[in-house]
């Protein structure tokens, strides 16, 4: 039960709640001793013909009052104890979420989205049950068992108690063996549930792609296989779980059989009355709960232990980009980049090599190149999603690692190729990095991103729900919304990773004009497959196979007659043909 030791900090923080709940449980256990004793007296009184109607009503009233007291106390301790365990669940989910936000893409790649969802829901719930239901069952079971056994031994018959409890050691051994099996099988079942979650999440997220490719049958087969694995794993857990109750029932039945036989023998010897045997049998019935509690706790603890190990495996995963910086503010936004070589984790082929440039505040750098040339990788390094010994990036004369990650995220804003929107209103998506922004600032960002005309056509304006991942918006609208969100922030370096790829040429021209007029104070690094978007850049880098193949201004690159000039002529020809069509 080392999970209780692992949770000692939580128990220490909430010891008052557990202490009050413990006192109430003790009171419940003490009150629970009264009804069997009263029933025994009633039986002896009836047998001796000494009980009158008034006495019977008094005994009945005492039992009713005891039941009401137990009801009230049980209601109160459940409110107190479960409230504490729910706070543990809330704290764990916050820890998981905070750790998730701090992980680098390389570290996060080991955990599929569905797996993370399983850890934050099912696993947290299992630990929550251990801190609430299991603690309750342990305390209540032990307290009830000790008090009832004490009364049975010291006020009724120690010999009869010893005989009735003879089958219990066998039950304890069986519970221990089952607990070991349950822990292993529950761990496997949670892993299968994580895989099922991952497959389901990927199928839902890629629904359009599956339909477009006609791959529904393949996706259905993957889901069916993951579902079958999860079902079989849970059935294996259920097979172990289902053995608890029969063992307990057999133990209880054997105890009752022994107590009745032994009690009858003691009555024949005059060492026990019929009423005392009745009381003993009722007390023995009360011991059924501690026995069930023992099995229930073993079940919960093994589930909680397996879940806790899975949660800790995630929380103890270090980020490939540690947040060890001390500088909380980026004062100087001059960017100096020198990359000797960078390879993604687990790969030997360099993604970038022999690349260097300097970007002064307020200047624009264009990045172009064929697919797979390292453009997005460069922006990921600038945003410090990755770091490596061969990469040296200085901001304001200091290494990126010298800044706290939150300070760096405030200073550098990255608009990625994939438009990531949340299932909320347009306004809530816009003010994500600046919640205090007023309507004037929001509308200014909307106009710069050329989203104002689209906004006027939406039924609820800024209050329009965008749906999951912005499903109700077009690709161009999603991109412009993400651009407006970045512009609304207070970043001084803007990284655009092909952020206008889904926008038509006319809208692109308007957006670039707005950016030129209103963001001259920002340093801009623009990745684009449309060379027309980079004409005004002070310098353009052409990347090929991770290296700088060409560099210079738009005019200089055209004059050089290389890849840039060829691509420019091709794009101009394509635009002319499109206009004539």
PDB file of N, CA and C in Angstrom, residues 175-235:
ATOM      1  N   UNK A 175      -6.787 -12.949  -0.744  1.00  0.00           N
ATOM      2  CA  UNK A 175      -6.874 -11.535  -1.120  1.00  0.00           C
ATOM      3  C   UNK A 175      -5.519 -11.000  -1.559  1.00  0.00           C
ATOM      4  N   UNK A 176      -4.475 -11.408  -0.872  1.00  0.00           N
ATOM      5  CA  UNK A 176      -3.127 -10.948  -1.207  1.00  0.00           C
ATOM      6  C   UNK A 176      -2.723 -11.414  -2.601  1.00  0.00           C
ATOM      7  N   UNK A 177      -3.001 -12.684  -2.913  1.00  0.00           N
ATOM      8  CA  UNK A 177      -2.674 -13.220  -4.224  1.00  0.00           C
ATOM      9  C   UNK A 177      -3.474 -12.514  -5.319  1.00  0.00           C
ATOM     10  N   UNK A 178      -4.758 -12.299  -5.068  1.00  0.00           N
ATOM     11  CA  UNK A 178      -5.600 -11.628  -6.059  1.00  0.00           C
ATOM     12  C   UNK A 178      -5.150 -10.186  -6.276  1.00  0.00           C
ATOM     13  N   UNK A 179      -4.714  -9.528  -5.204  1.00  0.00           N
ATOM     14  CA  UNK A 179      -4.261  -8.144  -5.322  1.00  0.00           C
ATOM     15  C   UNK A 179      -3.072  -8.008  -6.251  1.00  0.00           C
ATOM     16  N   UNK A 180      -2.125  -8.956  -6.185  1.00  0.00           N
ATOM     17  CA  UNK A 180      -0.970  -8.922  -7.082  1.00  0.00           C
ATOM     18  C   UNK A 180      -1.400  -9.069  -8.543  1.00  0.00           C
ATOM     19  N   UNK A 181      -2.295 -10.010  -8.792  1.00  0.00           N
ATOM     20  CA  UNK A 181      -2.783 -10.212 -10.162  1.00  0.00           C
ATOM     21  C   UNK A 181      -3.549  -8.988 -10.660  1.00  0.00           C
ATOM     22  N   UNK A 182      -4.344  -8.402  -9.771  1.00  0.00           N
ATOM     23  CA  UNK A 182      -5.173  -7.262 -10.169  1.00  0.00           C
ATOM     24  C   UNK A 182      -4.314  -6.076 -10.575  1.00  0.00           C
ATOM     25  N   UNK A 183      -3.240  -5.814  -9.835  1.00  0.00           N
ATOM     26  CA  UNK A 183      -2.365  -4.690 -10.159  1.00  0.00           C
ATOM     27  C   UNK A 183      -1.783  -4.835 -11.559  1.00  0.00           C
ATOM     28  N   UNK A 184      -1.281  -6.018 -11.880  1.00  0.00           N
ATOM     29  CA  UNK A 184      -0.682  -6.243 -13.194  1.00  0.00           C
ATOM     30  C   UNK A 184      -1.719  -6.109 -14.302  1.00  0.00           C
ATOM     31  N   UNK A 185      -2.870  -6.709 -14.102  1.00  0.00           N
ATOM     32  CA  UNK A 185      -3.879  -6.700 -15.165  1.00  0.00           C
ATOM     33  C   UNK A 185      -4.513  -5.321 -15.333  1.00  0.00           C
ATOM     34  N   UNK A 186      -4.667  -4.570 -14.232  1.00  0.00           N
ATOM     35  CA  UNK A 186      -5.243  -3.229 -14.348  1.00  0.00           C
ATOM     36  C   UNK A 186      -4.285  -2.300 -15.082  1.00  0.00           C
ATOM     37  N   UNK A 187      -2.992  -2.466 -14.848  1.00  0.00           N
ATOM     38  CA  UNK A 187      -2.004  -1.660 -15.557  1.00  0.00           C
ATOM     39  C   UNK A 187      -2.088  -1.910 -17.061  1.00  0.00           C
ATOM     40  N   UNK A 188      -2.224  -3.180 -17.444  1.00  0.00           N
ATOM     41  CA  UNK A 188      -2.371  -3.533 -18.863  1.00  0.00           C
ATOM     42  C   UNK A 188      -3.677  -2.966 -19.423  1.00  0.00           C
ATOM     43  N   UNK A 189      -4.753  -3.045 -18.627  1.00  0.00           N
ATOM     44  CA  UNK A 189      -6.059  -2.546 -19.080  1.00  0.00           C
ATOM     45  C   UNK A 189      -6.029  -1.039 -19.308  1.00  0.00           C
ATOM     46  N   UNK A 190      -5.349  -0.298 -18.432  1.00  0.00           N
ATOM     47  CA  UNK A 190      -5.254   1.147 -18.612  1.00  0.00           C
ATOM     48  C   UNK A 190      -4.441   1.496 -19.854  1.00  0.00           C
ATOM     49  N   UNK A 191      -3.393   0.711 -20.119  1.00  0.00           N
ATOM     50  CA  UNK A 191      -2.634   0.928 -21.347  1.00  0.00           C
ATOM     51  C   UNK A 191      -3.479   0.679 -22.584  1.00  0.00           C
ATOM     52  N   UNK A 192      -4.299  -0.372 -22.548  1.00  0.00           N
ATOM     53  CA  UNK A 192      -5.194  -0.664 -23.677  1.00  0.00           C
ATOM     54  C   UNK A 192      -6.234   0.434 -23.848  1.00  0.00           C
ATOM     55  N   UNK A 193      -6.726   0.968 -22.729  1.00  0.00           N
ATOM     56  CA  UNK A 193      -7.692   2.067 -22.799  1.00  0.00           C
ATOM     57  C   UNK A 193      -7.045   3.313 -23.398  1.00  0.00           C
ATOM     58  N   UNK A 194      -5.782   3.561 -23.062  1.00  0.00           N
ATOM     59  CA  UNK A 194      -5.066   4.703 -23.638  1.00  0.00           C
ATOM     60  C   UNK A 194      -4.943   4.562 -25.149  1.00  0.00           C
ATOM     61  N   UNK A 195      -4.608   3.346 -25.604  1.00  0.00           N
ATOM     62  CA  UNK A 195      -4.487   3.128 -27.053  1.00  0.00           C
ATOM     63  C   UNK A 195      -5.836   3.293 -27.748  1.00  0.00           C
ATOM     64  N   UNK A 196      -6.897   2.819 -27.114  1.00  0.00           N
ATOM     65  CA  UNK A 196      -8.237   2.996 -27.685  1.00  0.00           C
ATOM     66  C   UNK A 196      -8.578   4.477 -27.776  1.00  0.00           C
ATOM     67  N   UNK A 197      -8.249   5.237 -26.746  1.00  0.00           N
ATOM     68  CA  UNK A 197      -8.474   6.681 -26.760  1.00  0.00           C
ATOM     69  C   UNK A 197      -7.697   7.338 -27.896  1.00  0.00           C
ATOM     70  N   UNK A 198      -6.442   6.914 -28.071  1.00  0.00           N
ATOM     71  CA  UNK A 198      -5.603   7.510 -29.111  1.00  0.00           C
ATOM     72  C   UNK A 198      -6.170   7.235 -30.501  1.00  0.00           C
ATOM     73  N   UNK A 199      -6.582   5.991 -30.752  1.00  0.00           N
ATOM     74  CA  UNK A 199      -7.151   5.640 -32.061  1.00  0.00           C
ATOM     75  C   UNK A 199      -8.444   6.407 -32.308  1.00  0.00           C
ATOM     76  N   UNK A 200      -9.285   6.504 -31.276  1.00  0.00           N
ATOM     77  CA  UNK A 200     -10.553   7.227 -31.417  1.00  0.00           C
ATOM     78  C   UNK A 200     -10.307   8.701 -31.709  1.00  0.00           C
ATOM     79  N   UNK A 201      -9.382   9.305 -30.964  1.00  0.00           N
ATOM     80  CA  UNK A 201      -9.082  10.721 -31.154  1.00  0.00           C
ATOM     81  C   UNK A 201      -8.532  10.994 -32.549  1.00  0.00           C
ATOM     82  N   UNK A 202      -7.641  10.125 -33.017  1.00  0.00           N
ATOM     83  CA  UNK A 202      -7.076  10.313 -34.352  1.00  0.00           C
ATOM     84  C   UNK A 202      -8.136  10.127 -35.438  1.00  0.00           C
ATOM     85  N   UNK A 203      -9.048   9.179 -35.233  1.00  0.00           N
ATOM     86  CA  UNK A 203     -10.110   8.957 -36.221  1.00  0.00           C
ATOM     87  C   UNK A 203     -11.036  10.164 -36.313  1.00  0.00           C
ATOM     88  N   UNK A 204     -11.377  10.734 -35.162  1.00  0.00           N
ATOM     89  CA  UNK A 204     -12.260  11.903 -35.151  1.00  0.00           C
ATOM     90  C   UNK A 204     -11.551  13.111 -35.758  1.00  0.00           C
ATOM     91  N   UNK A 205     -10.277  13.320 -35.362  1.00  0.00           N
ATOM     92  CA  UNK A 205      -9.535  14.477 -35.871  1.00  0.00           C
ATOM     93  C   UNK A 205      -9.295  14.373 -37.377  1.00  0.00           C
ATOM     94  N   UNK A 206      -9.099  13.142 -37.867  1.00  0.00           N
ATOM     95  CA  UNK A 206      -8.821  12.969 -39.290  1.00  0.00           C
ATOM     96  C   UNK A 206     -10.002  12.472 -40.089  1.00  0.00           C
ATOM     97  N   UNK A 207     -11.217  12.788 -39.614  1.00  0.00           N
ATOM     98  CA  UNK A 207     -12.425  12.264 -40.259  1.00  0.00           C
ATOM     99  C   UNK A 207     -12.528  12.697 -41.719  1.00  0.00           C
ATOM    100  N   UNK A 208     -12.226  13.958 -41.989  1.00  0.00           N
ATOM    101  CA  UNK A 208     -12.323  14.443 -43.372  1.00  0.00           C
ATOM    102  C   UNK A 208     -11.327  13.731 -44.280  1.00  0.00           C
ATOM    103  N   UNK A 209     -10.112  13.531 -43.770  1.00  0.00           N
ATOM    104  CA  UNK A 209      -9.093  12.849 -44.568  1.00  0.00           C
ATOM    105  C   UNK A 209      -9.496  11.402 -44.838  1.00  0.00           C
ATOM    106  N   UNK A 210     -10.053  10.741 -43.836  1.00  0.00           N
ATOM    107  CA  UNK A 210     -10.479   9.350 -44.010  1.00  0.00           C
ATOM    108  C   UNK A 210     -11.574   9.242 -45.070  1.00  0.00           C
ATOM    109  N   UNK A 211     -12.520  10.183 -45.008  1.00  0.00           N
ATOM    110  CA  UNK A 211     -13.594  10.165 -46.006  1.00  0.00           C
ATOM    111  C   UNK A 211     -13.059  10.479 -47.396  1.00  0.00           C
ATOM    112  N   UNK A 212     -12.151  11.452 -47.450  1.00  0.00           N
ATOM    113  CA  UNK A 212     -11.605  11.834 -48.749  1.00  0.00           C
ATOM    114  C   UNK A 212     -10.802  10.721 -49.394  1.00  0.00           C
ATOM    115  N   UNK A 213     -10.145   9.902 -48.587  1.00  0.00           N
ATOM    116  CA  UNK A 213      -9.333   8.805 -49.112  1.00  0.00           C
ATOM    117  C   UNK A 213     -10.111   7.504 -49.238  1.00  0.00           C
ATOM    118  N   UNK A 214     -11.355   7.510 -48.754  1.00  0.00           N
ATOM    119  CA  UNK A 214     -12.133   6.276 -48.759  1.00  0.00           C
ATOM    120  C   UNK A 214     -11.551   5.221 -47.842  1.00  0.00           C
ATOM    121  N   UNK A 215     -10.947   5.672 -46.733  1.00  0.00           N
ATOM    122  CA  UNK A 215     -10.250   4.753 -45.821  1.00  0.00           C
ATOM    123  C   UNK A 215     -11.076   4.439 -44.582  1.00  0.00           C
ATOM    124  N   UNK A 216     -12.395   4.575 -44.690  1.00  0.00           N
ATOM    125  CA  UNK A 216     -13.239   4.316 -43.519  1.00  0.00           C
ATOM    126  C   UNK A 216     -13.096   2.883 -43.016  1.00  0.00           C
ATOM    127  N   UNK A 217     -12.987   1.929 -43.950  1.00  0.00           N
ATOM    128  CA  UNK A 217     -12.887   0.518 -43.549  1.00  0.00           C
ATOM    129  C   UNK A 217     -11.597   0.266 -42.770  1.00  0.00           C
ATOM    130  N   UNK A 218     -10.507   0.881 -43.228  1.00  0.00           N
ATOM    131  CA  UNK A 218      -9.229   0.723 -42.527  1.00  0.00           C
ATOM    132  C   UNK A 218      -9.308   1.323 -41.125  1.00  0.00           C
ATOM    133  N   UNK A 219      -9.895   2.524 -41.021  1.00  0.00           N
ATOM    134  CA  UNK A 219     -10.033   3.165 -39.711  1.00  0.00           C
ATOM    135  C   UNK A 219     -10.930   2.346 -38.795  1.00  0.00           C
ATOM    136  N   UNK A 220     -11.986   1.791 -39.372  1.00  0.00           N
ATOM    137  CA  UNK A 220     -12.897   0.963 -38.578  1.00  0.00           C
ATOM    138  C   UNK A 220     -12.190  -0.287 -38.061  1.00  0.00           C
ATOM    139  N   UNK A 221     -11.325  -0.863 -38.892  1.00  0.00           N
ATOM    140  CA  UNK A 221     -10.579  -2.055 -38.470  1.00  0.00           C
ATOM    141  C   UNK A 221      -9.612  -1.729 -37.338  1.00  0.00           C
ATOM    142  N   UNK A 222      -8.935  -0.571 -37.440  1.00  0.00           N
ATOM    143  CA  UNK A 222      -8.025  -0.156 -36.371  1.00  0.00           C
ATOM    144  C   UNK A 222      -8.774   0.057 -35.064  1.00  0.00           C
ATOM    145  N   UNK A 223      -9.931   0.722 -35.158  1.00  0.00           N
ATOM    146  CA  UNK A 223     -10.725   0.982 -33.959  1.00  0.00           C
ATOM    147  C   UNK A 223     -11.255  -0.318 -33.363  1.00  0.00           C
ATOM    148  N   UNK A 224     -11.689  -1.235 -34.231  1.00  0.00           N
ATOM    149  CA  UNK A 224     -12.208  -2.517 -33.745  1.00  0.00           C
ATOM    150  C   UNK A 224     -11.120  -3.305 -33.024  1.00  0.00           C
ATOM    151  N   UNK A 225      -9.907  -3.273 -33.588  1.00  0.00           N
ATOM    152  CA  UNK A 225      -8.811  -4.004 -32.948  1.00  0.00           C
ATOM    153  C   UNK A 225      -8.457  -3.394 -31.592  1.00  0.00           C
ATOM    154  N   UNK A 226      -8.380  -2.060 -31.532  1.00  0.00           N
ATOM    155  CA  UNK A 226      -8.085  -1.402 -30.257  1.00  0.00           C
ATOM    156  C   UNK A 226      -9.198  -1.645 -29.246  1.00  0.00           C
ATOM    157  N   UNK A 227     -10.447  -1.640 -29.730  1.00  0.00           N
ATOM    158  CA  UNK A 227     -11.584  -1.895 -28.845  1.00  0.00           C
ATOM    159  C   UNK A 227     -11.564  -3.324 -28.320  1.00  0.00           C
ATOM    160  N   UNK A 228     -11.224  -4.278 -29.193  1.00  0.00           N
ATOM    161  CA  UNK A 228     -11.147  -5.680 -28.761  1.00  0.00           C
ATOM    162  C   UNK A 228     -10.048  -5.875 -27.717  1.00  0.00           C
ATOM    163  N   UNK A 229      -8.905  -5.210 -27.934  1.00  0.00           N
ATOM    164  CA  UNK A 229      -7.809  -5.322 -26.965  1.00  0.00           C
ATOM    165  C   UNK A 229      -8.219  -4.747 -25.613  1.00  0.00           C
ATOM    166  N   UNK A 230      -8.894  -3.584 -25.636  1.00  0.00           N
ATOM    167  CA  UNK A 230      -9.342  -2.974 -24.380  1.00  0.00           C
ATOM    168  C   UNK A 230     -10.387  -3.841 -23.694  1.00  0.00           C
ATOM    169  N   UNK A 231     -11.290  -4.412 -24.490  1.00  0.00           N
ATOM    170  CA  UNK A 231     -12.329  -5.279 -23.918  1.00  0.00           C
ATOM    171  C   UNK A 231     -11.715  -6.507 -23.261  1.00  0.00           C
ATOM    172  N   UNK A 232     -10.775  -7.148 -23.964  1.00  0.00           N
ATOM    173  CA  UNK A 232     -10.138  -8.350 -23.420  1.00  0.00           C
ATOM    174  C   UNK A 232      -9.342  -8.018 -22.156  1.00  0.00           C
ATOM    175  N   UNK A 233      -8.637  -6.882 -22.170  1.00  0.00           N
ATOM    176  CA  UNK A 233      -7.864  -6.487 -20.987  1.00  0.00           C
ATOM    177  C   UNK A 233      -8.775  -6.223 -19.798  1.00  0.00           C
ATOM    178  N   UNK A 234      -9.910  -5.573 -20.035  1.00  0.00           N
ATOM    179  CA  UNK A 234     -10.850  -5.308 -18.940  1.00  0.00           C
ATOM    180  C   UNK A 234     -11.538  -6.582 -18.469  1.00  0.00           C
ATOM    181  N   UNK A 235     -11.765  -7.519 -19.386  1.00  0.00           N
ATOM    182  CA  UNK A 235     -12.336  -8.806 -18.979  1.00  0.00           C
ATOM    183  C   UNK A 235     -11.365  -9.570 -18.089  1.00  0.00           C
TER     184      UNK A 235
END
